[in-house]
XYZ file of C-alpha atoms in Angstrom:
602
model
C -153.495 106.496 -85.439
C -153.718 102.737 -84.593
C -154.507 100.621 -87.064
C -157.503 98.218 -86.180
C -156.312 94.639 -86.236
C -157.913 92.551 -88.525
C -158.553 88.449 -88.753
C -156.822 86.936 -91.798
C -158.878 86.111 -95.132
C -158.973 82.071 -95.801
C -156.349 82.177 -98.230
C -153.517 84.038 -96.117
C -153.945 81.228 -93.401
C -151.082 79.091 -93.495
C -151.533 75.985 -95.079
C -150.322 73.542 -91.824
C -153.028 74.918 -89.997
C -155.696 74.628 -91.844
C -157.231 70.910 -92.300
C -156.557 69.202 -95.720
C -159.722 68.480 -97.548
C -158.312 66.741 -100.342
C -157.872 63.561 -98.222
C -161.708 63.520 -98.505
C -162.172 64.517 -102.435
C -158.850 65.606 -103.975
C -160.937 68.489 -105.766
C -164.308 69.621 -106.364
C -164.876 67.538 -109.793
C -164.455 64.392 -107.776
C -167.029 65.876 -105.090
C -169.369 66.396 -108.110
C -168.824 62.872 -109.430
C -169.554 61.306 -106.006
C -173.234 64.132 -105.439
C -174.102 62.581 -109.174
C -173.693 58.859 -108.222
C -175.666 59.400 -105.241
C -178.404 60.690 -107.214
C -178.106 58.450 -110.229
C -178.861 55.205 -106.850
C -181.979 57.186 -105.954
C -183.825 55.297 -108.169
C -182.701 51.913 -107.634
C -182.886 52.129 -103.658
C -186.717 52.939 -104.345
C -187.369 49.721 -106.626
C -185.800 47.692 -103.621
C -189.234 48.399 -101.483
C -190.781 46.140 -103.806
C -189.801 42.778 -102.862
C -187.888 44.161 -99.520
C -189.832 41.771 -97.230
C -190.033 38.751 -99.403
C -187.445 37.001 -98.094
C -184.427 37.179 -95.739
C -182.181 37.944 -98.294
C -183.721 40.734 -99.804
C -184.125 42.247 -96.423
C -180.557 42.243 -95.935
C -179.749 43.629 -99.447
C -182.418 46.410 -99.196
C -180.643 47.046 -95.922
C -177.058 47.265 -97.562
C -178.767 49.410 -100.120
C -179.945 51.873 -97.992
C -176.496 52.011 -95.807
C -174.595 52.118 -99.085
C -176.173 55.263 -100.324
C -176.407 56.817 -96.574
C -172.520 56.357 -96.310
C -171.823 58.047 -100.008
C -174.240 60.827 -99.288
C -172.187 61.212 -95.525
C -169.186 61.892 -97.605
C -170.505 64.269 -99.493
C -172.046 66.536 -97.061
C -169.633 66.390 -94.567
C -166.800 67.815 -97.478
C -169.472 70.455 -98.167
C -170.128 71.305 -94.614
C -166.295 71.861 -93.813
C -165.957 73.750 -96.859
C -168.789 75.660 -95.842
C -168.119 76.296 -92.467
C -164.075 77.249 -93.001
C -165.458 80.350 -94.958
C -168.979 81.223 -94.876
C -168.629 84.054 -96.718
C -167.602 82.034 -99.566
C -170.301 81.931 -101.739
C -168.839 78.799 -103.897
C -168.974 76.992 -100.490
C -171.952 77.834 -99.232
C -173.417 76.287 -102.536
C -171.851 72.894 -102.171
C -173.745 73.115 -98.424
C -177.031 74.096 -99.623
C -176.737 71.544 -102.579
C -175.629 68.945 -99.360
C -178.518 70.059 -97.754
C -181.146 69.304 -100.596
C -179.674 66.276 -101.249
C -179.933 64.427 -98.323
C -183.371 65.830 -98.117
C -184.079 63.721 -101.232
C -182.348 60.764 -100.182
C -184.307 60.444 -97.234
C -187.803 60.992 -99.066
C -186.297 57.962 -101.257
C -185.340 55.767 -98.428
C -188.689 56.928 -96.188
C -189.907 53.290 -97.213
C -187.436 51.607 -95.018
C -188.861 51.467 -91.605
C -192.102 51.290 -92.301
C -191.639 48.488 -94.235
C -189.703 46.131 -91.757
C -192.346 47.384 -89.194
C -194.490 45.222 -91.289
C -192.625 42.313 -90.166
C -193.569 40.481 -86.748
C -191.167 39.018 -84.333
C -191.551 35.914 -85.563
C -190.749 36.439 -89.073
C -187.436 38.591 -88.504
C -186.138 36.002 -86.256
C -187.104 33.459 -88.860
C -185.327 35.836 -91.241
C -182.410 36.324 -88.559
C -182.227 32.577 -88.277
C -181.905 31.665 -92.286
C -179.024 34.142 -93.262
C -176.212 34.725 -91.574
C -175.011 38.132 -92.778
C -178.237 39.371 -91.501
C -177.306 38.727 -88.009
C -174.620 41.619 -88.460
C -177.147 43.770 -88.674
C -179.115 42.641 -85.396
C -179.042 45.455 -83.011
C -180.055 47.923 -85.899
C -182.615 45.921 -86.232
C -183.416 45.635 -82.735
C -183.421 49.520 -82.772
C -185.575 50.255 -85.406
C -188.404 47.593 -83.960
C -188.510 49.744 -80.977
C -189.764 52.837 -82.621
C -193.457 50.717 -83.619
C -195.697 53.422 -83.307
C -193.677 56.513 -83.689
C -193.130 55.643 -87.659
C -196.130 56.734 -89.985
C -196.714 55.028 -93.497
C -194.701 55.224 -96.267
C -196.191 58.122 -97.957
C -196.161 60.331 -94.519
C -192.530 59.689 -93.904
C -191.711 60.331 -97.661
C -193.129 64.016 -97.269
C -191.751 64.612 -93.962
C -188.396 63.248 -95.316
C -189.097 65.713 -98.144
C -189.510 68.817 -96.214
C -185.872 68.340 -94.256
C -184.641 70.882 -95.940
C -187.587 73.404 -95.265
C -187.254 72.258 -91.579
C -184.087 73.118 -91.259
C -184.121 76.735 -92.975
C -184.266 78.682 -89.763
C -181.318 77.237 -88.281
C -179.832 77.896 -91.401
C -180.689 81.524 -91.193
C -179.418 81.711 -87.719
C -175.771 80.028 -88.600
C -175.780 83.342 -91.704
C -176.824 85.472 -89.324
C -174.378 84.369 -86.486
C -171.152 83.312 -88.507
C -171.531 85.909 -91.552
C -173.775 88.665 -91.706
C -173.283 90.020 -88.563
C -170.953 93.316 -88.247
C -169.500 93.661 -84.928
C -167.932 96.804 -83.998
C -164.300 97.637 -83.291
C -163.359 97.697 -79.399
C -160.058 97.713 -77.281
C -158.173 95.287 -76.100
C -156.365 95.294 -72.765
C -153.399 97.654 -74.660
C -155.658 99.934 -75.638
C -155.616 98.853 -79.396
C -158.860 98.868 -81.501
C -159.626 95.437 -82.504
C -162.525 94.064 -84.541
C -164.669 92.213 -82.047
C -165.347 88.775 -83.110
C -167.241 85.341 -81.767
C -163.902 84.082 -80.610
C -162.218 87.768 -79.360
C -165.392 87.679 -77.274
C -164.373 84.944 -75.335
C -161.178 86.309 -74.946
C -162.143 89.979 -73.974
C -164.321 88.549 -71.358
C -161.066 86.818 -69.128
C -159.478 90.534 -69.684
C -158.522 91.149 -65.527
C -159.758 95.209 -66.580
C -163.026 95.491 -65.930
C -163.685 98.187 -68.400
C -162.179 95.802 -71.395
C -164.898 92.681 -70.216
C -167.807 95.644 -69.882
C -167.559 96.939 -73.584
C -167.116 93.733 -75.034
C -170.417 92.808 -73.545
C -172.132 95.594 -74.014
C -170.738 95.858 -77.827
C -171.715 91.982 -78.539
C -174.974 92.299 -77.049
C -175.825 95.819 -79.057
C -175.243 93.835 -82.085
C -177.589 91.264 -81.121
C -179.991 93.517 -79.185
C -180.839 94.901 -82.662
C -182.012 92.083 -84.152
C -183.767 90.335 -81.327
C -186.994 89.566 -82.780
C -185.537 88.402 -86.081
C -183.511 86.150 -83.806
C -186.889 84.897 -81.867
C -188.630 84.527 -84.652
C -186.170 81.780 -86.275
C -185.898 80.269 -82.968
C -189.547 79.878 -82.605
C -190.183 78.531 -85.708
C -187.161 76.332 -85.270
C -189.342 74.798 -82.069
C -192.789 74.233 -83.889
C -190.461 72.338 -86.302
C -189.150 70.072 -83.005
C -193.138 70.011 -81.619
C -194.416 69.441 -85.185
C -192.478 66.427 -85.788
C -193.202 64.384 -82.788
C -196.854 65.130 -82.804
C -196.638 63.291 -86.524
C -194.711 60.525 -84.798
C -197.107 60.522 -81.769
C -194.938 61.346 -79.341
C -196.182 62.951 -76.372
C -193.792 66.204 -76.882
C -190.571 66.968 -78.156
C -188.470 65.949 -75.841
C -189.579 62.355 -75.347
C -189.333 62.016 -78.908
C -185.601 63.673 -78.937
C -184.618 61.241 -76.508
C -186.355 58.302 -77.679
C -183.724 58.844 -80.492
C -181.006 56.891 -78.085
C -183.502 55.434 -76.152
C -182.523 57.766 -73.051
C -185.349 57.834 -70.507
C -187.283 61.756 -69.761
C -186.126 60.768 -65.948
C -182.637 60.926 -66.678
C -183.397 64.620 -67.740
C -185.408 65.321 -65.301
C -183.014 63.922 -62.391
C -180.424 66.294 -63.780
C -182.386 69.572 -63.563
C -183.441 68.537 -60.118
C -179.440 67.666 -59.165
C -178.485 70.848 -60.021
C -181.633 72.231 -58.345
C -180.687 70.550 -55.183
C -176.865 72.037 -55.630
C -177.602 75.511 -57.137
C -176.221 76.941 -53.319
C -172.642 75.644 -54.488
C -173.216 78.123 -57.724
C -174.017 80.762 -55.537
C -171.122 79.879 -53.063
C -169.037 80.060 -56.006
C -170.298 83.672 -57.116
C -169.799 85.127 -54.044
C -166.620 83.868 -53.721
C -165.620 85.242 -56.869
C -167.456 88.872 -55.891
C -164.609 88.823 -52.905
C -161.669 88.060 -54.470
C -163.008 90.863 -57.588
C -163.110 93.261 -54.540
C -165.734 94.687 -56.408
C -168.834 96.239 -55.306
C -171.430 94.803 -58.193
C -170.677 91.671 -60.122
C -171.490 91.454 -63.608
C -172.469 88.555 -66.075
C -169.214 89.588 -67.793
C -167.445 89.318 -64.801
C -168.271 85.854 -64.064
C -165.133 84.961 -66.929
C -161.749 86.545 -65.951
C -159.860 84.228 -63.774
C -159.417 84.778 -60.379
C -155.510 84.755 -59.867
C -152.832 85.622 -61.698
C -152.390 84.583 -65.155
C -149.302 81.859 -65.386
C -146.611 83.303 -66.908
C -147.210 79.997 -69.222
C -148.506 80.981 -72.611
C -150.406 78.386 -74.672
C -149.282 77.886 -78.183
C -151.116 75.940 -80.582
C -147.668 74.154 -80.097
C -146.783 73.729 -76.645
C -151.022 72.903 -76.049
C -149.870 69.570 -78.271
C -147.552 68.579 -75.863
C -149.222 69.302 -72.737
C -151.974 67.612 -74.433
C -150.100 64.589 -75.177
C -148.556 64.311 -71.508
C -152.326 64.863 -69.393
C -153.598 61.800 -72.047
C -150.344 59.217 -71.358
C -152.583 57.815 -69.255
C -155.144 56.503 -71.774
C -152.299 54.277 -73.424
C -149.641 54.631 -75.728
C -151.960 53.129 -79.064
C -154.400 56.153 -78.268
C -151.546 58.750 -78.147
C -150.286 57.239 -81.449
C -153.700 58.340 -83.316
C -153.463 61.720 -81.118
C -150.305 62.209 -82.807
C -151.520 61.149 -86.063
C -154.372 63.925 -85.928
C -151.835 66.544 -85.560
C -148.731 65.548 -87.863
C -152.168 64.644 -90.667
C -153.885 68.152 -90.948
C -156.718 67.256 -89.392
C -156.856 70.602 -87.378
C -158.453 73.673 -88.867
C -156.445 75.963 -86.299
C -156.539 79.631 -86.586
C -159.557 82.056 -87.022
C -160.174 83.818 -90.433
C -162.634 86.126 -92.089
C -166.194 84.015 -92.686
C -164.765 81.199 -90.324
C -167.515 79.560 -88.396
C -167.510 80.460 -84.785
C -166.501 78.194 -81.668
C -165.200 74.778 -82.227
C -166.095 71.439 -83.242
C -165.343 67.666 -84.450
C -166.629 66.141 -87.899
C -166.456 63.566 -89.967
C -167.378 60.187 -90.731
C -166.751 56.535 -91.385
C -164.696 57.138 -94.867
C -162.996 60.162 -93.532
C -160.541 61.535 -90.766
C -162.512 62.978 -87.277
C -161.576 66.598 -88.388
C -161.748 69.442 -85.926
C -162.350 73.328 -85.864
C -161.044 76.025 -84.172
C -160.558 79.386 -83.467
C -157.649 79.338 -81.941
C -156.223 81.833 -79.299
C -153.250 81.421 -76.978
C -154.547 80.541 -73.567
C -155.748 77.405 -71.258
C -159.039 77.595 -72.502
C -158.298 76.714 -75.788
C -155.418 73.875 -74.473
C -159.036 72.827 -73.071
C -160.852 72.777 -76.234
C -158.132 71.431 -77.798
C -157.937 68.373 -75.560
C -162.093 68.347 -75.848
C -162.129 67.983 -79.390
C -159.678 65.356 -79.375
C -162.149 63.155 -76.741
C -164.559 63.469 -79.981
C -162.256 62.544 -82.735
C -160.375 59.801 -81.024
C -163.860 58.476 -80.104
C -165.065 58.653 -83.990
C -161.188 57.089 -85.128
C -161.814 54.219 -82.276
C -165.473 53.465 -83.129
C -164.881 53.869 -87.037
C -161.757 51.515 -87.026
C -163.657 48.926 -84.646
C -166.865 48.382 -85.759
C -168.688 48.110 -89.262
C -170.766 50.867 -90.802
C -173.805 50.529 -89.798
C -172.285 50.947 -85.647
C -169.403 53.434 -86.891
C -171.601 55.839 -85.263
C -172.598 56.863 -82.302
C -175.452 59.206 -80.112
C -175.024 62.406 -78.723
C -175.641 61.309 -75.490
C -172.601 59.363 -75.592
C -170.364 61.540 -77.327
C -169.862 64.343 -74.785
C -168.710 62.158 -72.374
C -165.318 61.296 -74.877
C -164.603 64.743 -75.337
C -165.416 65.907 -70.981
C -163.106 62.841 -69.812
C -160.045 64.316 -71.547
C -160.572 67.799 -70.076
C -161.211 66.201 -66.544
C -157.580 64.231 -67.224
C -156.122 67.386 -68.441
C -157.571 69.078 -64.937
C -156.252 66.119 -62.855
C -152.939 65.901 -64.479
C -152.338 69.624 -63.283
C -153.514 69.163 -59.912
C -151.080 65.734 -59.997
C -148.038 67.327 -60.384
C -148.461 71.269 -60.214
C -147.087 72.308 -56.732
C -146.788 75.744 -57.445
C -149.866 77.337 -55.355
C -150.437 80.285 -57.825
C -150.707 77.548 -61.065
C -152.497 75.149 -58.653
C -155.393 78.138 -57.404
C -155.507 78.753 -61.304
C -156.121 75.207 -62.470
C -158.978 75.222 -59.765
C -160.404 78.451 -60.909
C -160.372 76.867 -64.390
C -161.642 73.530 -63.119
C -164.722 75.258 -61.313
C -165.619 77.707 -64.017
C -165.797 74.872 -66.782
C -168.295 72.954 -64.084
C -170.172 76.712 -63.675
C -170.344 76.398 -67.763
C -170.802 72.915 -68.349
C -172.768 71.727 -65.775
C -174.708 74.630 -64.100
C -175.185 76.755 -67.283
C -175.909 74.102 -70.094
C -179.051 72.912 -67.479
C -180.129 76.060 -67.090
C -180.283 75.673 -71.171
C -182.043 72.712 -70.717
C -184.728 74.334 -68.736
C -184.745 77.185 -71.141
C -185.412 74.721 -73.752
C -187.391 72.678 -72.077
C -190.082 75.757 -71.266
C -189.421 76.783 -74.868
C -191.103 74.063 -76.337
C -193.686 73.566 -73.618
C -195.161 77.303 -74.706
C -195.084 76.563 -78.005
C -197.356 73.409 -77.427
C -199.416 75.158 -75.075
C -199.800 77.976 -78.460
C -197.928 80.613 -76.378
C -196.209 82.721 -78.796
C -192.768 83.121 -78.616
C -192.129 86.988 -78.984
C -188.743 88.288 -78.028
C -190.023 89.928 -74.993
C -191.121 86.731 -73.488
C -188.336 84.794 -74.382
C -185.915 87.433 -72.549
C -188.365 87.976 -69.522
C -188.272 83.919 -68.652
C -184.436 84.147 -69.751
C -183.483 86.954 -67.169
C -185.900 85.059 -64.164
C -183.860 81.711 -64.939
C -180.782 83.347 -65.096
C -181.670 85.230 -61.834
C -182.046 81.927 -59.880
C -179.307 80.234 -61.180
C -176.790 82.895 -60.163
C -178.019 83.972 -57.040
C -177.811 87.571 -55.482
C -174.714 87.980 -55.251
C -174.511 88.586 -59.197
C -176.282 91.480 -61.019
C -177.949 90.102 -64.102
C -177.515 92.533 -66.254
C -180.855 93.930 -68.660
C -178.370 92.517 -71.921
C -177.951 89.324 -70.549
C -181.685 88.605 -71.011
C -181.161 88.444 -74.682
C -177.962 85.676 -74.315
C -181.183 83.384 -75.804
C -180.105 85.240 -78.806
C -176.760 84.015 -79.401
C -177.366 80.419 -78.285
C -177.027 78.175 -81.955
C -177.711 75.185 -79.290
C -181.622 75.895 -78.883
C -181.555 74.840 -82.323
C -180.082 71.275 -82.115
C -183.481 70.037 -80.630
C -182.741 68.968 -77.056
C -178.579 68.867 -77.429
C -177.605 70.604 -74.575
C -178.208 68.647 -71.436
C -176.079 66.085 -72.779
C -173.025 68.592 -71.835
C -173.871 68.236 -68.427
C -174.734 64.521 -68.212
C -171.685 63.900 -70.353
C -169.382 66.203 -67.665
C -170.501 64.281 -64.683
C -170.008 61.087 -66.006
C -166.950 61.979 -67.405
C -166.121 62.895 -63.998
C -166.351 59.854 -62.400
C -164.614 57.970 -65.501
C -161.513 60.081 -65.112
C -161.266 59.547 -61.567
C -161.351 55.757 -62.146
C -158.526 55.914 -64.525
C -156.484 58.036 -62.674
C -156.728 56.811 -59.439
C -155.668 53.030 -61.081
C -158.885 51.202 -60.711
C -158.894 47.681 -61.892
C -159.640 47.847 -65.656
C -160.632 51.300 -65.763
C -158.747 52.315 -68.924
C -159.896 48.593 -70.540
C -163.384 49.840 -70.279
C -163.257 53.014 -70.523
C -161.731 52.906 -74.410
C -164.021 49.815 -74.708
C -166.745 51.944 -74.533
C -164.828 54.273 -77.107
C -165.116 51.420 -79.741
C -168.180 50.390 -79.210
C -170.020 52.675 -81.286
C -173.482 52.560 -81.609
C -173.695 48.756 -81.666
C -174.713 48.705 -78.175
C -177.893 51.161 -76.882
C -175.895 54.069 -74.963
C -176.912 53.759 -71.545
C -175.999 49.614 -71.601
C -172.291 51.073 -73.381
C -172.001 53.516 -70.578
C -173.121 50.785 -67.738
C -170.525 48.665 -69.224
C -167.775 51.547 -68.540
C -168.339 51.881 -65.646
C -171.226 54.695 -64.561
C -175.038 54.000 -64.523
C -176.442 57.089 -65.853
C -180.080 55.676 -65.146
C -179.532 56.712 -61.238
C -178.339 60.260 -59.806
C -175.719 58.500 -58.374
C -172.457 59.844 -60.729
C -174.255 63.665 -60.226
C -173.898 63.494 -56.577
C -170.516 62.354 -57.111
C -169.588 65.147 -60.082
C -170.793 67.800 -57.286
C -168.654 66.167 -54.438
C -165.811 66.941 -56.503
C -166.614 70.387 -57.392
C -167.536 71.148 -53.250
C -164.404 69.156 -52.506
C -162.309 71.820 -55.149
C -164.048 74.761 -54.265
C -162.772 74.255 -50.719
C -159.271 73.595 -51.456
C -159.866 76.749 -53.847
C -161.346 79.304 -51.178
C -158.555 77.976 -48.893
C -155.397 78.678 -51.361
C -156.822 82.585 -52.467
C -157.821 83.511 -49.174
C -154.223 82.797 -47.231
């Protein structure tokens, strides 16, 4: 009998590739020291309320006050989160994130004071302020975007219980991640050998390329069993995760949740709404697409899980964790030789957590911040998808390294809306530096494939997200309730539309809501789609040698948040506020599918 193959445990991973948390807190006794000063400044961040306004000088030191305990309590719950997330069965490690977690809900009840208080000043007087002391002026565009938000920040008292309750606002995401990344028992499947193999989040992904069809069906059907069983569980933490999103901008008088999300970065509703009416407008190329991919199958019905394996060959090229460096390294020469220096540097540093292990956190993702390397996760397997993520969580950690070592704390940051664009440029320059110099038609129709399903996921399928979420939260407010059978009847009518009939949409795929930790990030996932199409356009200007293309482009890399993200995106070269750079995303992807159809049906 076969033995069932089985992912490592944390501590049989080899050490190179697994990142090296030391470089944050060389062991947990300096992690305690560091929780136990930010608690001991709780205290004297509060007394600076007092006299905050007095004077222009004690605005600027209740300011530093604030950011200085902010960027001490970052360290510490980043270290806790990795730790966390590189084992969440570890019990030890899920403490350190829970005692992050309350934390930071404290430190925000003691800083709650802060914007309501310099909403006290007018105009005049902070320009009076801004005028008398200098060092203030460093701090002008924070300033600038605090002022902004008059009228969507209560009193002191309101935002010190709101600030209070983070931690109960955030306990049914919690209980989703559990759920998701540790509690869950997946069942043993084959592979394409016929081997039994413990299905997993990332053997999912992997199971679903298989070219069998019978592999791709009974990963599906296995995953979704799993999930099928706990489907109201899984709707009820959603659901209450949404009254948290709807509850919270009622208190700050927003219209709904979404305004308020965006309000965040000061991103307009219209730029939301002009992508889910793009895609509208372009949802026949989708189901072009599908039925293209139903011919080549040869295959009477197509299946959600069909909608994954590629549609040629396989390259006889298999992607190493090492060999995706180099490729890596060549599709980015283009971005300069100073940002392939800190490439380099975040794989010689152990910056990578590379492999998948028992209680690892599922998919992949980069963290960090100003005091500490732009660390990434991920599960890795050997194939172009991963060469992909690899070269997508770069974008995000040369972006943090560029902004972090370019701009002072309080703009070593920057918003979500922004930050998918880093990490979508690289995997459009990886996609154009194969179609630059692969002649090979059989690597060239697979690059496409690859190229057009990442658009399919990225652009296509995190919209239909958006509208998911988007009526999510609209129910809520209108005190529909959110019952698992609701949730997967809307699903499977969204998904029907999207796809077209030349897909069957399968009764399982109606739960996918399910498995979705996105829904939970309160209005995250458009931004993958914005951020691809933009990112579209930027790579094109760099590769095609437009003037000052790569100037601005890793311009807008450093600029952080010191600039509001649709001015540091007009400045690099795309105006997001017009559907301009989505036409221009889709020309691309008609403009590939053609040369696509034209190479597999010779």
């Amino acid at each position: 009998m076969v033995a069932t193959k089985q992912l490592p445990t944390r501590a049989a991973v080899p050490e190179p590739l697994t990142w090296d948390l030391t470089k944050i807190y060389a062991d947990q006794t300096a992690y305690r020291e560091d929780v136990e000063q930010v608690k001991a400044a709780l205290p004297a961040v509060t007394v600076l309320k007092a006299h905050f306004t007095d004077s222009a000088d004690t605005v600027l030191a209740g300011i530093q006050g604030v950011l200085g305990l902010y960027r001490r309590l970052e360290k510490v719950a980043v270290y806790a989160s990795l730790k966390s997330d590189q084992d969440t069965g570890n019990s030890t490690n899920a403490a350190l994130d829970d005692q992050a977690g309350s934390l930071t809900a404290k430190v925000s009840a003691a800083t709650a004071w802060f914007e309501p208080a310099l909403l006290t000043l007018s105009p005049a007087q902070l320009d009076q302020f801004l005028d008398e002391n200098v060092a203030l002026r460093d701090y002008r565009h924070l300033l600038d975007t605090v002022r902004l938000q008059k009228g969507h920040v209560l009193s002191e008292s309101e935002e010190s219980l709101l600030a209070g309750a983070g931690d109960i606002f955030d306990a049914s995401a919690k209980t989703f991640g559990v759920l998701n990344n540790a509690d869950f028992d997946f069942p043993t499947v084959q592979d394409e050998a016929g081997n039994p193999v413990k299905l997993s989040q990332g053997l999912y992904g992997v199971l679903l390329e298989s070219v069998q069809p019978a592999v791709r069906r009974q990963a599906f059907e296995a995953l979704y069993k799993v999930y099928g069983q706990f489907r109201r569980t899984l709707a009820s933490t959603l659901a209450s995760q949404v009254k948290v999103h709807n509850f919270v901008a009622q208190a700050h008088h927003y219209p709904d949740a979404r305004t308020a999300a965006l309000a965040a970065n000061q991103i307009p509703t219209s730029v939301y709404d002009s992508l889910v009416s793009s895609v509208d407008n372009h949802l026949d190329l989708l189901h072009r697409y599908v039925a293209l991919r139903k011919k080549i199958l040869g295959v009477d019905e197509l299946h959600m899980y069909d909608l994954y394996t590629p549609l040629t060959k396989k390259p006889a090229v298999n992607y190493t964790y090492e060999r995706a460096q180099g490729t890596a390294l060549q599709a980015l020469k283009v971005l300069g030789p100073d940002y392939l220096k800190h490439v380099k540097t975040a794989f010689n540093s152990r910056w990578i957590d590379v492999v998948e292990n028992q209680g690892k956190r599922s998919g992949a993702y980069s963290s960090g911040m100003y005091d500490t390397a732009p660390y990434i996760l991920l599960n890795w397997q050997d194939n172009i998808d991963n060469l992909y993520t690899l070269v997508h969580e770069m974008g995000h950690s040369m972006h943090s390294y560029l902004t972090t070592h370019n701009q002072p704390y309080q703009y070593g940051d920057y918003s979500i809306f922004v930050a998918e664009i880093a990490s979508t440029t690289n995997e459009n320059l990886l996609t154009n530096y194969f179609l630059a110099h692969e002649t090979d038609p059989q690597m060239r129709a697979y690059v496409l494939n690859y190229y057009l399903d990442g658009f399919k996921g990225t652009v296509f399928r995190q919209t239909q997200f958006a509208e998911f979420e988007q009526w999510l939260h609209e129910q809520d407010a209108a005190g529909q309730a959110l019952t698992a059978d609701r949730l997967s009847k809307y699903y499977l009518q969204l998904n029907q539309r999207y796809y077209g009939d030349a897909v069957v949409s399968d009764p399982q795929i109606a739960d996918e809501w399910s498995r979705i930790p996105h829904f939970y990030y309160n209005y995250y996932v458009y931004q993958y789609a914005t951020g691809f199409a933009a990112a579209s356009t930027l790579a094109e200007r760099m590769t095609t040698n437009q003037p000052d293309a790569v100037k601005d482009y890793l311009g807008y890399l450093k600029a952080g948040s010191s600039a509001f993200p649709i001015d540091v995106m007009h400045t690099a070269g795309v105006d997001m506020t017009k559907p301009t750079y989505l036409d221009d995303a889709f020309k691309v992807f008609e403009e590939r599918l053609d040369e696509f159809e034209q190479l597999v049906t010779k």
